[in-house]
mmCIF file of C-alpha atoms (C1' of nucleotides) in Angstrom:
data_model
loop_
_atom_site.group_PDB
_atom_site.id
_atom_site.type_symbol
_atom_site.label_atom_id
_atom_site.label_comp_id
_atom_site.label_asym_id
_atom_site.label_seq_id
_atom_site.Cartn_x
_atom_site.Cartn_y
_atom_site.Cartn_z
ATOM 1 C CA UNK R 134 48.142 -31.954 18.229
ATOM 2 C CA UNK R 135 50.740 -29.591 20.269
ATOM 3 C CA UNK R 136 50.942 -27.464 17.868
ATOM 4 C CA UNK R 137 47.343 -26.367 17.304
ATOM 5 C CA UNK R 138 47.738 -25.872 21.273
ATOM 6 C CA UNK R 139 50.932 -23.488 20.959
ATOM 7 C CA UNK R 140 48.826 -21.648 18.291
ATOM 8 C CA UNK R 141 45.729 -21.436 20.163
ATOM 9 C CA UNK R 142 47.593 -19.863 23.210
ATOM 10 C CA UNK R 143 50.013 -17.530 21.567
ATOM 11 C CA UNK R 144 46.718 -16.061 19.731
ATOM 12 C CA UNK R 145 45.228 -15.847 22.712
ATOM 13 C CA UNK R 146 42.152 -17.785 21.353
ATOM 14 C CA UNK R 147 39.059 -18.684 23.711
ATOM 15 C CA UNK R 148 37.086 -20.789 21.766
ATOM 16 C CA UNK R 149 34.151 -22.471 23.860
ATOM 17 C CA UNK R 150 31.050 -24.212 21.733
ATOM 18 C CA UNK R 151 29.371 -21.040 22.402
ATOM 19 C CA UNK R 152 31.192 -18.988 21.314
ATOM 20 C CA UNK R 153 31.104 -20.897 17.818
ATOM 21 C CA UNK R 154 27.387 -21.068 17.844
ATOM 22 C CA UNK R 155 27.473 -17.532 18.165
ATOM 23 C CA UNK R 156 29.596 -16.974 15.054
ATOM 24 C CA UNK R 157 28.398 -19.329 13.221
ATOM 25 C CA UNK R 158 25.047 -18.086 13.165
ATOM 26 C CA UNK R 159 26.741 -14.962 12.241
ATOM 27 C CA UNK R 160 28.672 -15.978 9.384
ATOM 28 C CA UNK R 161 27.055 -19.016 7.489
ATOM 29 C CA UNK R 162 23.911 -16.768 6.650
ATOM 30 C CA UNK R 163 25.929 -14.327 4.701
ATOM 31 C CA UNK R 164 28.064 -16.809 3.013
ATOM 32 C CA UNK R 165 24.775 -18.143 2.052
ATOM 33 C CA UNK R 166 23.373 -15.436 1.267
ATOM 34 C CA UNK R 167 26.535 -14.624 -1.347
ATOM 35 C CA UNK R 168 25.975 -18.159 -2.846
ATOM 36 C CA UNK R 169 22.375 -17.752 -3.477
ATOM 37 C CA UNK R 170 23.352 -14.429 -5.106
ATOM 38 C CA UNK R 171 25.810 -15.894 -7.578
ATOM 39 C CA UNK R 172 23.097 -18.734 -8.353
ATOM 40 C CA UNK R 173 20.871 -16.359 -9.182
ATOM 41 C CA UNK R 174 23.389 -14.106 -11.828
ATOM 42 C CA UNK R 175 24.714 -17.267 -13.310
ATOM 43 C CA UNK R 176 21.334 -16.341 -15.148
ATOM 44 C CA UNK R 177 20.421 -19.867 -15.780
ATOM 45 C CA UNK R 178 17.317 -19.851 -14.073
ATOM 46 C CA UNK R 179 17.888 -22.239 -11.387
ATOM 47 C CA UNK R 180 16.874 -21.436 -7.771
ATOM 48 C CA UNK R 181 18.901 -22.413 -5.088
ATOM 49 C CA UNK R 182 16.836 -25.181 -3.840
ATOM 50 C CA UNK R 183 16.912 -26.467 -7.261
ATOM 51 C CA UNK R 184 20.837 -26.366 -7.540
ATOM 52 C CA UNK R 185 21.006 -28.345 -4.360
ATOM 53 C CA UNK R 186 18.132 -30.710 -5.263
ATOM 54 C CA UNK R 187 20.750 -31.318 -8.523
ATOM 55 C CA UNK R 188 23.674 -31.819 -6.687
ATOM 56 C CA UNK R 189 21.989 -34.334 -4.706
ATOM 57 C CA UNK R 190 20.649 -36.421 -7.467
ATOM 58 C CA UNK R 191 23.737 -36.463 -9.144
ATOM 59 C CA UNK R 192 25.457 -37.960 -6.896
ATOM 60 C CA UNK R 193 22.687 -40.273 -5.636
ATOM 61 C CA UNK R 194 21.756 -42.841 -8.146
ATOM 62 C CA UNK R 195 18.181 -43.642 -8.151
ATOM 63 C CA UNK R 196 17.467 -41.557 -5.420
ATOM 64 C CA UNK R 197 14.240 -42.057 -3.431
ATOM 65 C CA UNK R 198 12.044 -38.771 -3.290
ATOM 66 C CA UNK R 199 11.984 -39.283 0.596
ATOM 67 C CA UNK R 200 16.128 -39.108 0.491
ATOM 68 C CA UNK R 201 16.399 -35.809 -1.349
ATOM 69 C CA UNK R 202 13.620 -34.697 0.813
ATOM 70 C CA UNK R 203 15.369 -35.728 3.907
ATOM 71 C CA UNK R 204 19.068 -34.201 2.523
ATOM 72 C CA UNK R 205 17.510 -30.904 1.568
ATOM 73 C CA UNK R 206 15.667 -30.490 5.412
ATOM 74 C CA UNK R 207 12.041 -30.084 3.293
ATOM 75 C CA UNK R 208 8.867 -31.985 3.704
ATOM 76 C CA UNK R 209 7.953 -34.676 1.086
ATOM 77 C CA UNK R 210 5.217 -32.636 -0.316
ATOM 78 C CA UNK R 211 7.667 -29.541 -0.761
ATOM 79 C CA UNK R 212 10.227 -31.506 -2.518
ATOM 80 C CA UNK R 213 7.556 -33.348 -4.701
ATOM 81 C CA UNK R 214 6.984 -30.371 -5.767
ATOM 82 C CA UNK R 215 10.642 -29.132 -6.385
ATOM 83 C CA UNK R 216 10.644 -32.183 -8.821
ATOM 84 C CA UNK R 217 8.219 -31.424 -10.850
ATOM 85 C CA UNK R 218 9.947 -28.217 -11.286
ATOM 86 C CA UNK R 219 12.783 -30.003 -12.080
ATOM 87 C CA UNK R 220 11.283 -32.493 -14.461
ATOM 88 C CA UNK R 221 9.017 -29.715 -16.325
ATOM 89 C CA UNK R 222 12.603 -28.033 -17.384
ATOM 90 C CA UNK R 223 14.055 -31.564 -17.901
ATOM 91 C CA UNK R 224 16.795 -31.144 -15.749
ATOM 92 C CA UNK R 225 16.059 -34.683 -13.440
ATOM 93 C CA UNK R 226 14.133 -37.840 -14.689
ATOM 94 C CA UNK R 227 11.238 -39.526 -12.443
ATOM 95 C CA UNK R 228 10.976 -43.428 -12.832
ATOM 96 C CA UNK R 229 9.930 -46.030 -10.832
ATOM 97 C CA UNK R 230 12.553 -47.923 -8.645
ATOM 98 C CA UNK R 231 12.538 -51.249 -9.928
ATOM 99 C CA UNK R 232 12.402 -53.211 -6.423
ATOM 100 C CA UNK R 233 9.564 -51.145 -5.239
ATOM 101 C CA UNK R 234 7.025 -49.880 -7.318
ATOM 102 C CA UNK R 235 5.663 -47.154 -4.941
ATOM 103 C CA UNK R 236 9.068 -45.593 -4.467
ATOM 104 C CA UNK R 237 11.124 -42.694 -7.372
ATOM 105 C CA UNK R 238 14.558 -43.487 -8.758
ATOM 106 C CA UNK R 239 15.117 -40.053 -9.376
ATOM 107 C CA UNK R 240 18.423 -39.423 -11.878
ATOM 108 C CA UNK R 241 19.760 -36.114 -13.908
ATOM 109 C CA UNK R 242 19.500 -36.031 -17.108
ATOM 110 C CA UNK R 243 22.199 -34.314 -19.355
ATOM 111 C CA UNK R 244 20.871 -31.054 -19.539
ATOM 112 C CA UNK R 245 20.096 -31.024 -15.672
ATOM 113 C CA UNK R 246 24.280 -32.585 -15.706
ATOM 114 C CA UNK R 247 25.393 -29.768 -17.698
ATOM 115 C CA UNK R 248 23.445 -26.799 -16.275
ATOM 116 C CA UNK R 249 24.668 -27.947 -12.724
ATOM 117 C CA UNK R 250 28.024 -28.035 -13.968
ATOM 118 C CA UNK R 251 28.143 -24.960 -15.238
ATOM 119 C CA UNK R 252 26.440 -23.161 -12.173
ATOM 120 C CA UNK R 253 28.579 -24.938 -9.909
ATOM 121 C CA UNK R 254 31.345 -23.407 -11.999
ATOM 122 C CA UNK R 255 30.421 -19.980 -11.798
ATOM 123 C CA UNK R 256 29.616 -20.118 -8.180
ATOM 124 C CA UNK R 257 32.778 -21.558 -7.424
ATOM 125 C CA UNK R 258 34.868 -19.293 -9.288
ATOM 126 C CA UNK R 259 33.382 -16.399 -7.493
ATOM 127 C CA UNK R 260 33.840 -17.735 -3.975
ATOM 128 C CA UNK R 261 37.041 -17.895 -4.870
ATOM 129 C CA UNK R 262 37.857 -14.959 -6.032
ATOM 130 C CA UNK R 263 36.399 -13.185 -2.906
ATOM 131 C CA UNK R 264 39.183 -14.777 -1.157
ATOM 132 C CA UNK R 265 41.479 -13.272 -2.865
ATOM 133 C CA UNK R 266 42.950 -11.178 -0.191
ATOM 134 C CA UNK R 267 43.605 -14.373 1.890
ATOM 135 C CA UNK R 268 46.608 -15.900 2.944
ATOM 136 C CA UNK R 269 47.771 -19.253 2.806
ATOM 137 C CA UNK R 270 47.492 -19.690 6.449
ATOM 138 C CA UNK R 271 44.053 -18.450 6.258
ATOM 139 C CA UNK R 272 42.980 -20.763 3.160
ATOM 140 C CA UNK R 273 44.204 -23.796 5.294
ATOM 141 C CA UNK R 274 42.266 -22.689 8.217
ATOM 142 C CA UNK R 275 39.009 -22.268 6.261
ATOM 143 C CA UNK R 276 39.789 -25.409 4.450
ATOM 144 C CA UNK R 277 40.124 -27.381 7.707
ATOM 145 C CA UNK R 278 37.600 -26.352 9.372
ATOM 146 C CA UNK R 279 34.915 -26.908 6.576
ATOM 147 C CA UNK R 280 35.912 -30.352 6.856
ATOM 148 C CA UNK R 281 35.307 -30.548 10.626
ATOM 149 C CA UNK R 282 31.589 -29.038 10.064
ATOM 150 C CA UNK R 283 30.952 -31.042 7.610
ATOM 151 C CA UNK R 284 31.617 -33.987 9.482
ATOM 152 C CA UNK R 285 29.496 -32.290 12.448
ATOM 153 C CA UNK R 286 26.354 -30.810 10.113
ATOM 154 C CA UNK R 287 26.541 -33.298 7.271
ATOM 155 C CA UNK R 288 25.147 -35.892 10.191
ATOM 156 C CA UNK R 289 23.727 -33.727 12.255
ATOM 157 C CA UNK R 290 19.610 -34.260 11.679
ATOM 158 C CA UNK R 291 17.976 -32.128 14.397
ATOM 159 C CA UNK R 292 15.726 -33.960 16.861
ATOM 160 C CA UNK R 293 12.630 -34.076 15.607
ATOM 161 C CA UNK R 294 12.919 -34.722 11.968
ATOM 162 C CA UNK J 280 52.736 -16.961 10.989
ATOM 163 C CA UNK J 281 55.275 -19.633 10.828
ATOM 164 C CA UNK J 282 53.225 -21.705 13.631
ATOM 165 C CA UNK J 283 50.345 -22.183 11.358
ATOM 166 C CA UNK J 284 52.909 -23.318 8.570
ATOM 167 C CA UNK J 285 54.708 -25.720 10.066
ATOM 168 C CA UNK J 286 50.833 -27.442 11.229
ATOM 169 C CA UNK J 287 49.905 -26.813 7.589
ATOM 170 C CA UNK J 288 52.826 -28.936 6.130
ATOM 171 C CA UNK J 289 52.875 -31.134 9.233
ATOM 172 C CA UNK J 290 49.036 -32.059 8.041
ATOM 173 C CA UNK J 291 50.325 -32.054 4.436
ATOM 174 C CA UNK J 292 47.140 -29.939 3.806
ATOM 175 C CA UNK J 293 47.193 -28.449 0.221
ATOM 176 C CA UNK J 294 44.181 -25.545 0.451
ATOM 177 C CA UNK J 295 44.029 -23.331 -2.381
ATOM 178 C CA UNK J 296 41.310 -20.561 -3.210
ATOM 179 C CA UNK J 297 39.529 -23.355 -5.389
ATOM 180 C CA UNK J 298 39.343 -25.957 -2.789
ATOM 181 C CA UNK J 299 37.927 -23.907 -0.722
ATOM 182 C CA UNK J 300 35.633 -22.658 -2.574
ATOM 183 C CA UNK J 301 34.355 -26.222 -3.485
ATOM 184 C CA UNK J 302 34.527 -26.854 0.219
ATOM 185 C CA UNK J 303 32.461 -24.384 1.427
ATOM 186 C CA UNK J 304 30.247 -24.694 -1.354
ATOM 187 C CA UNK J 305 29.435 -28.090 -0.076
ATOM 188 C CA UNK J 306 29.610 -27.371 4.041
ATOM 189 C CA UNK J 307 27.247 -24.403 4.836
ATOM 190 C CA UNK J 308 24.144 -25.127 2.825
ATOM 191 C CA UNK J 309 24.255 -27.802 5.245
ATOM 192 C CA UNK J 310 25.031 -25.839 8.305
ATOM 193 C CA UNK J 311 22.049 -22.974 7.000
ATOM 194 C CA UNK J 312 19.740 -26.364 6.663
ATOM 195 C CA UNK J 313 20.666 -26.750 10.042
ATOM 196 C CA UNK J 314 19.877 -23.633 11.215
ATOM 197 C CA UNK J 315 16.372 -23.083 9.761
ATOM 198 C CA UNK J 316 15.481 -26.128 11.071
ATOM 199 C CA UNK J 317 16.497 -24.855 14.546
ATOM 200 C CA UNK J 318 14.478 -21.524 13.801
ATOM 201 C CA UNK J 319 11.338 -23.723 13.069
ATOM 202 C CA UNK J 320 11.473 -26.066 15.748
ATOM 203 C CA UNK J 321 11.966 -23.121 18.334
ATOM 204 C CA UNK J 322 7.792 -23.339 17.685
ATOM 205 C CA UNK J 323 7.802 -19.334 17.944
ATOM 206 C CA UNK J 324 6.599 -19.248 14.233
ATOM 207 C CA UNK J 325 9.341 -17.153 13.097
ATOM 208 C CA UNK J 326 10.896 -18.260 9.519
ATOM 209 C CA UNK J 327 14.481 -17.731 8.275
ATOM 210 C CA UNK J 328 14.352 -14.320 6.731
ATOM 211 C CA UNK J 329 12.188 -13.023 9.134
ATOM 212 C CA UNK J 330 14.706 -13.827 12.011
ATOM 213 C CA UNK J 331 17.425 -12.406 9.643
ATOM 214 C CA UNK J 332 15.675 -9.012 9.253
ATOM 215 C CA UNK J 333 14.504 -8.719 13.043
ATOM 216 C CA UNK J 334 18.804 -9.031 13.950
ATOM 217 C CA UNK J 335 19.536 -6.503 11.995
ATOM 218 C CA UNK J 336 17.161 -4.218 12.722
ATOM 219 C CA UNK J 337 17.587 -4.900 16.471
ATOM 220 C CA UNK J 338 21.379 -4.253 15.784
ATOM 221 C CA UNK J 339 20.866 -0.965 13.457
ATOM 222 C CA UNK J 340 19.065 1.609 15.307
ATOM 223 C CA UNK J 341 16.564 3.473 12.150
ATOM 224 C CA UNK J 342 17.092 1.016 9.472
ATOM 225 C CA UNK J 343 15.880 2.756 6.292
ATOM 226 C CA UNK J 344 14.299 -0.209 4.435
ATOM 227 C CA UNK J 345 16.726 -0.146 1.666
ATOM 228 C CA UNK J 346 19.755 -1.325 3.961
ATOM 229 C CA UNK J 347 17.473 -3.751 5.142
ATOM 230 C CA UNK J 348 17.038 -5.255 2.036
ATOM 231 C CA UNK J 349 20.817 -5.062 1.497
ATOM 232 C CA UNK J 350 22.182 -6.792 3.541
ATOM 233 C CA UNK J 351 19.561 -9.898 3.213
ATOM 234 C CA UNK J 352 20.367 -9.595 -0.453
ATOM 235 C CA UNK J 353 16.504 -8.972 -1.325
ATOM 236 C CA UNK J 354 14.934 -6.471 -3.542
ATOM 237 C CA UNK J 355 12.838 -3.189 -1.637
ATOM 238 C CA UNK J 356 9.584 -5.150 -2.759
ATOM 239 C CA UNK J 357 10.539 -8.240 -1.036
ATOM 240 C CA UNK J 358 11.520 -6.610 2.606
ATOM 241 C CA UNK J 359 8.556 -4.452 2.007
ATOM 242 C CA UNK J 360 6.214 -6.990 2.889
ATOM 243 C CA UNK J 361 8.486 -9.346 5.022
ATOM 244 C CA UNK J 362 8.414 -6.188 7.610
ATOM 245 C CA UNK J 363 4.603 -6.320 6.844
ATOM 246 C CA UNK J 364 4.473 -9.718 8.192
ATOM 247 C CA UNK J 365 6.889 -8.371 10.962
ATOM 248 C CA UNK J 366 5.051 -5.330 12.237
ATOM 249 C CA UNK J 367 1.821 -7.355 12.063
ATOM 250 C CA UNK J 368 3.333 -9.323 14.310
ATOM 251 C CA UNK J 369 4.173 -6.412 16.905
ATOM 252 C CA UNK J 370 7.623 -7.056 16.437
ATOM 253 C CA UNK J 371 9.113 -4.449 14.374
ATOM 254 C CA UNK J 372 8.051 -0.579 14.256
ATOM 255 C CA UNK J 373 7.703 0.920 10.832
ATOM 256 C CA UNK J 374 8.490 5.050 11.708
ATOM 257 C CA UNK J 375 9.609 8.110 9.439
ATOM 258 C CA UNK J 376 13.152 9.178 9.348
ATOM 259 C CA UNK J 377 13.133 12.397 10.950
ATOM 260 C CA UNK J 378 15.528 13.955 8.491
ATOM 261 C CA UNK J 379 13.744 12.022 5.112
ATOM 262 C CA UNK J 380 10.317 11.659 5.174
ATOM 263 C CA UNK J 381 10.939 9.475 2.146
ATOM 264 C CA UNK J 382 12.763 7.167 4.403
ATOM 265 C CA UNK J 383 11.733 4.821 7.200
ATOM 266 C CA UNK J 384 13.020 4.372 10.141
ATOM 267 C CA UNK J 385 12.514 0.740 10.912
ATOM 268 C CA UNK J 386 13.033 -0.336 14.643
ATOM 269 C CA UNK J 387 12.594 -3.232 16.846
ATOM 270 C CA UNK J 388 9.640 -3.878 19.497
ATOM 271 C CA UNK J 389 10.057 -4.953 22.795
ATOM 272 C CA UNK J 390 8.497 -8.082 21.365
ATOM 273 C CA UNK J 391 10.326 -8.397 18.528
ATOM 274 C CA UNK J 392 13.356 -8.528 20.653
ATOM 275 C CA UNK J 393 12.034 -10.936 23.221
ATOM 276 C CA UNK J 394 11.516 -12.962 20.301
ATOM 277 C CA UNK J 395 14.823 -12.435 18.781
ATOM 278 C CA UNK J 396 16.338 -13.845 21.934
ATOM 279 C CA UNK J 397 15.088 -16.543 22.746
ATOM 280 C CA UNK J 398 15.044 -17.815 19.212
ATOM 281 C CA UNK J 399 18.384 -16.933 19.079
ATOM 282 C CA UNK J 400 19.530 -18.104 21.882
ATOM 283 C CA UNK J 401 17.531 -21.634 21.301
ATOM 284 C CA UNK J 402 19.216 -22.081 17.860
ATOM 285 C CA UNK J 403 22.796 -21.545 19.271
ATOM 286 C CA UNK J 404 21.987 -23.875 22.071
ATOM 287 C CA UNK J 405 21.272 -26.712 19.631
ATOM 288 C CA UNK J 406 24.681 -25.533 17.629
ATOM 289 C CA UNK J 407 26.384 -25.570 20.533
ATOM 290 C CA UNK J 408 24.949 -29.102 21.379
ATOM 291 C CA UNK J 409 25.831 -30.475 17.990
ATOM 292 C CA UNK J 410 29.536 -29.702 18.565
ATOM 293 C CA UNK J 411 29.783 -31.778 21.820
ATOM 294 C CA UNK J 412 32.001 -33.807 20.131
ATOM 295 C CA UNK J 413 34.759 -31.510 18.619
ATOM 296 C CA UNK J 414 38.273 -31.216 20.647
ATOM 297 C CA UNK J 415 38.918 -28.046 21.575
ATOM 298 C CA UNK J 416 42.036 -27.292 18.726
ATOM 299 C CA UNK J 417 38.559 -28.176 16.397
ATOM 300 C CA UNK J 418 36.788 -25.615 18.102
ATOM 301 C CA UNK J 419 39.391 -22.996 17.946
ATOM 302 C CA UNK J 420 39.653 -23.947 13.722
ATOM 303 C CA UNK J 421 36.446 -23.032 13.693
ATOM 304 C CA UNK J 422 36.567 -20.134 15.105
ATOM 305 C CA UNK J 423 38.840 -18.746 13.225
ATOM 306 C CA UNK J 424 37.730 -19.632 10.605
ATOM 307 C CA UNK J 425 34.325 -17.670 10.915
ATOM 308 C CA UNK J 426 35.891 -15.064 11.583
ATOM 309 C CA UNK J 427 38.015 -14.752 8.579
ATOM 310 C CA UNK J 428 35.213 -15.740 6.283
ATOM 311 C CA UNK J 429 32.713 -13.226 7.922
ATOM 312 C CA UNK J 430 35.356 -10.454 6.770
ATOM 313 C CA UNK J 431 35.669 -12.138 3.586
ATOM 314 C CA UNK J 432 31.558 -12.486 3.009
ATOM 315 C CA UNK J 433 29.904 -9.359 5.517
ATOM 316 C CA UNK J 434 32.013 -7.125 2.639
ATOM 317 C CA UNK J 435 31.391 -9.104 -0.328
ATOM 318 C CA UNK J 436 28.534 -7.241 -1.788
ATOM 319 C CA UNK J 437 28.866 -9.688 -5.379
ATOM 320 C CA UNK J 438 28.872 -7.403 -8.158
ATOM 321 C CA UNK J 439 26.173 -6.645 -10.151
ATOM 322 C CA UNK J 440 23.772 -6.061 -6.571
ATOM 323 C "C1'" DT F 270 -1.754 -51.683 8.362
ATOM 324 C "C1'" DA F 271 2.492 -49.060 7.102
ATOM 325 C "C1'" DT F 272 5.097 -46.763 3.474
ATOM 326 C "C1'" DT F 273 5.903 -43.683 -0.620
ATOM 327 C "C1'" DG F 274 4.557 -40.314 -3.035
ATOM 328 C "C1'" DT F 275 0.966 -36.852 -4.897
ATOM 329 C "C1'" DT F 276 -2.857 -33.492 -4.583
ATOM 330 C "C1'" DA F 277 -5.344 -29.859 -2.110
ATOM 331 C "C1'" DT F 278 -4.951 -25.821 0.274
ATOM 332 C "C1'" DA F 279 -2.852 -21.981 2.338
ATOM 333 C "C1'" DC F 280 0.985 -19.267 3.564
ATOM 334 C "C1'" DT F 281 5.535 -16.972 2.980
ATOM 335 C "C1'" DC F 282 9.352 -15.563 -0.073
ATOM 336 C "C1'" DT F 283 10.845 -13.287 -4.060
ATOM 337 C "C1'" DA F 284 11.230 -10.840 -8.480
ATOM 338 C "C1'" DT F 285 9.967 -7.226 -12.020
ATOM 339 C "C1'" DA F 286 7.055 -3.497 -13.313
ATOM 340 C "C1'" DA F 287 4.247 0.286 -12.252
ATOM 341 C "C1'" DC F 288 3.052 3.611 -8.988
ATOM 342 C "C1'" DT F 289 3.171 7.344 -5.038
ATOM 343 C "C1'" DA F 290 5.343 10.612 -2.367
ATOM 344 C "C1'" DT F 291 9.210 13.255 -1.266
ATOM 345 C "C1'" DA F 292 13.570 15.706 -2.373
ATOM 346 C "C1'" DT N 157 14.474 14.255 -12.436
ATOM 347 C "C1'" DA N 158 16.078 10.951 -8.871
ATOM 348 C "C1'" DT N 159 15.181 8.435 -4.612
ATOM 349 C "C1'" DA N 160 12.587 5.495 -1.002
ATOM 350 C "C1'" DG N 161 9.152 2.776 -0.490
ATOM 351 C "C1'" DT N 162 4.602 0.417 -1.702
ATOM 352 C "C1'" DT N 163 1.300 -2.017 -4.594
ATOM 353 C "C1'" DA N 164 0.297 -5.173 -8.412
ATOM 354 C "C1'" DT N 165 1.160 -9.357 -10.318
ATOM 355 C "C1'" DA N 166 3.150 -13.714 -10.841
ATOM 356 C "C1'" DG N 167 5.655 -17.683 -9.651
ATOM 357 C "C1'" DA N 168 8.559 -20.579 -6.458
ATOM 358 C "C1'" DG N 169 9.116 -22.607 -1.851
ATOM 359 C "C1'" DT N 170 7.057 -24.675 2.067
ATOM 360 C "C1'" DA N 171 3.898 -26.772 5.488
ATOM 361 C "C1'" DT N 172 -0.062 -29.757 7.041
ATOM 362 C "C1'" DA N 173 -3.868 -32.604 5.825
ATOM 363 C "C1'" DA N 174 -6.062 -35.752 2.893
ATOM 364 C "C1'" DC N 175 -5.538 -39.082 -0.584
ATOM 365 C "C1'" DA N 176 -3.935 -43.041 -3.765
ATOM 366 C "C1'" DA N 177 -1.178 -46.831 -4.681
ATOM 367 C "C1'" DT N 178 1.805 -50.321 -3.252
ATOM 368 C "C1'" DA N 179 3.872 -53.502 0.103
#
DNA sequence: TATTGTTATACTCTATAACTATA
DNA sequence: TATAGTTATAGAGTATAACAATA
């Protein structure tokens, strides 16, 4: 990639793995913190844990209660828990995984289908229209380089879990 | 920019305000997982919001408690008592504004700061560590990227808060 | 005995509503 | 009366420890 290299130098860029820790833990927390917001005033009273616990099972068929523990960074307990929430508002169906009687096949039912569509809508549309202001150039540069941490955070389970 | 289009048609990316939106929406709940993880595992007993509130106090000399809560996104009640937990702790000062009696003037301990820094720098350490693999161009599209989205997202107060 | 999940218990996080003190 | 913060109350999120059921 020579041309990333031409950029990099005629921006005068000096990007070490530091120095994207350091932003990183700058930035992500407030673009978190905006997401959680927007959960919140899509005023369907789902949490943000919740929403992700969704998104999870709905693209995991029969999930195991240990996987969307595990995905989510939680404790089995803690996401036991987050079911039942889930269940009580009949968002998610528990049943029994049919090869293994002591493990969940956890699946969405239609409601929780069309409430996380919905949210993810609304949440979506208002990221994007705080970029607004950006350019094309900066679009594809945010674009990109969601897909690189992705890759990196996506695998990335900290030691010790 | 012409650099940064001729890469963006040489990768035939296609990045509109939608796409990133759904990309983002999917990359840094993972990243945040990441990071409170990191927090935890530091084993200083310091959660999440907590280390959130004792940065920006440590970076805004007098924080009334109001811009606290701001800029986590939390109602007064809520930072109310997570400074409770936080002075208990010796590591944040609870004082009067001098012109406002009404007002505090919230301010970090000698502790608090210790703290601060070597969770902080213990959490970038293991970010840092989990981007071993990137090539540098990655690094540098990362970046920049942080630092367009923390002008996008440090402003974005969403309406309605 | 090891694995999967739940229950028990105890915190922290968080909101809304009601209140106090100051301006 | 309006503002800054706290207290009251309630519920969600989260952990560890102990337990039950299954493999």
């Amino acid at each position: 990639m020579l041309q990333s290299a031409i950029i990099a130098k005629s921006n005068n860029m000096k990007a070490d793995k530091e120095t994207c820790a350091r932003e990183i833990l700058e930035t992500v927390p407030a673009v978190m913190r905006f997401i959680r917001t927007q959960i919140r005033q899509s005023g369907k009273g789902v949490t943000l844990p919740q929403f992700r616990t969704l998104t999870f099972i709905n693209r995991t068929p029969d999930a195991p209660l240990s996987a969307a523990a595990e995905h989510l960074g939680l404790s089995n307990p803690a996401m036991s828990r987050l079911v039942d929430g889930l269940v009580r508002s009949g968002l998610v169906k528990r049943s029994a995984a049919s090869t293994n009687r002591r493990q969940l096949a956890l699946s969405i039912t239609p409601k929780g289908r069309e409430m996380l569509e919905c949210v993810r809508g609304a949440v979506r549309s208002q990221l994007a229209d705080s970029m607004d202001g950006l350019a094309k150039e900066e679009l594809e540069a945010v674009s990109h380089a969601m897909t690189i941490m992705r890759a990196v955070f996506d695998a990335a389970k900290p030691v010790g879990q």
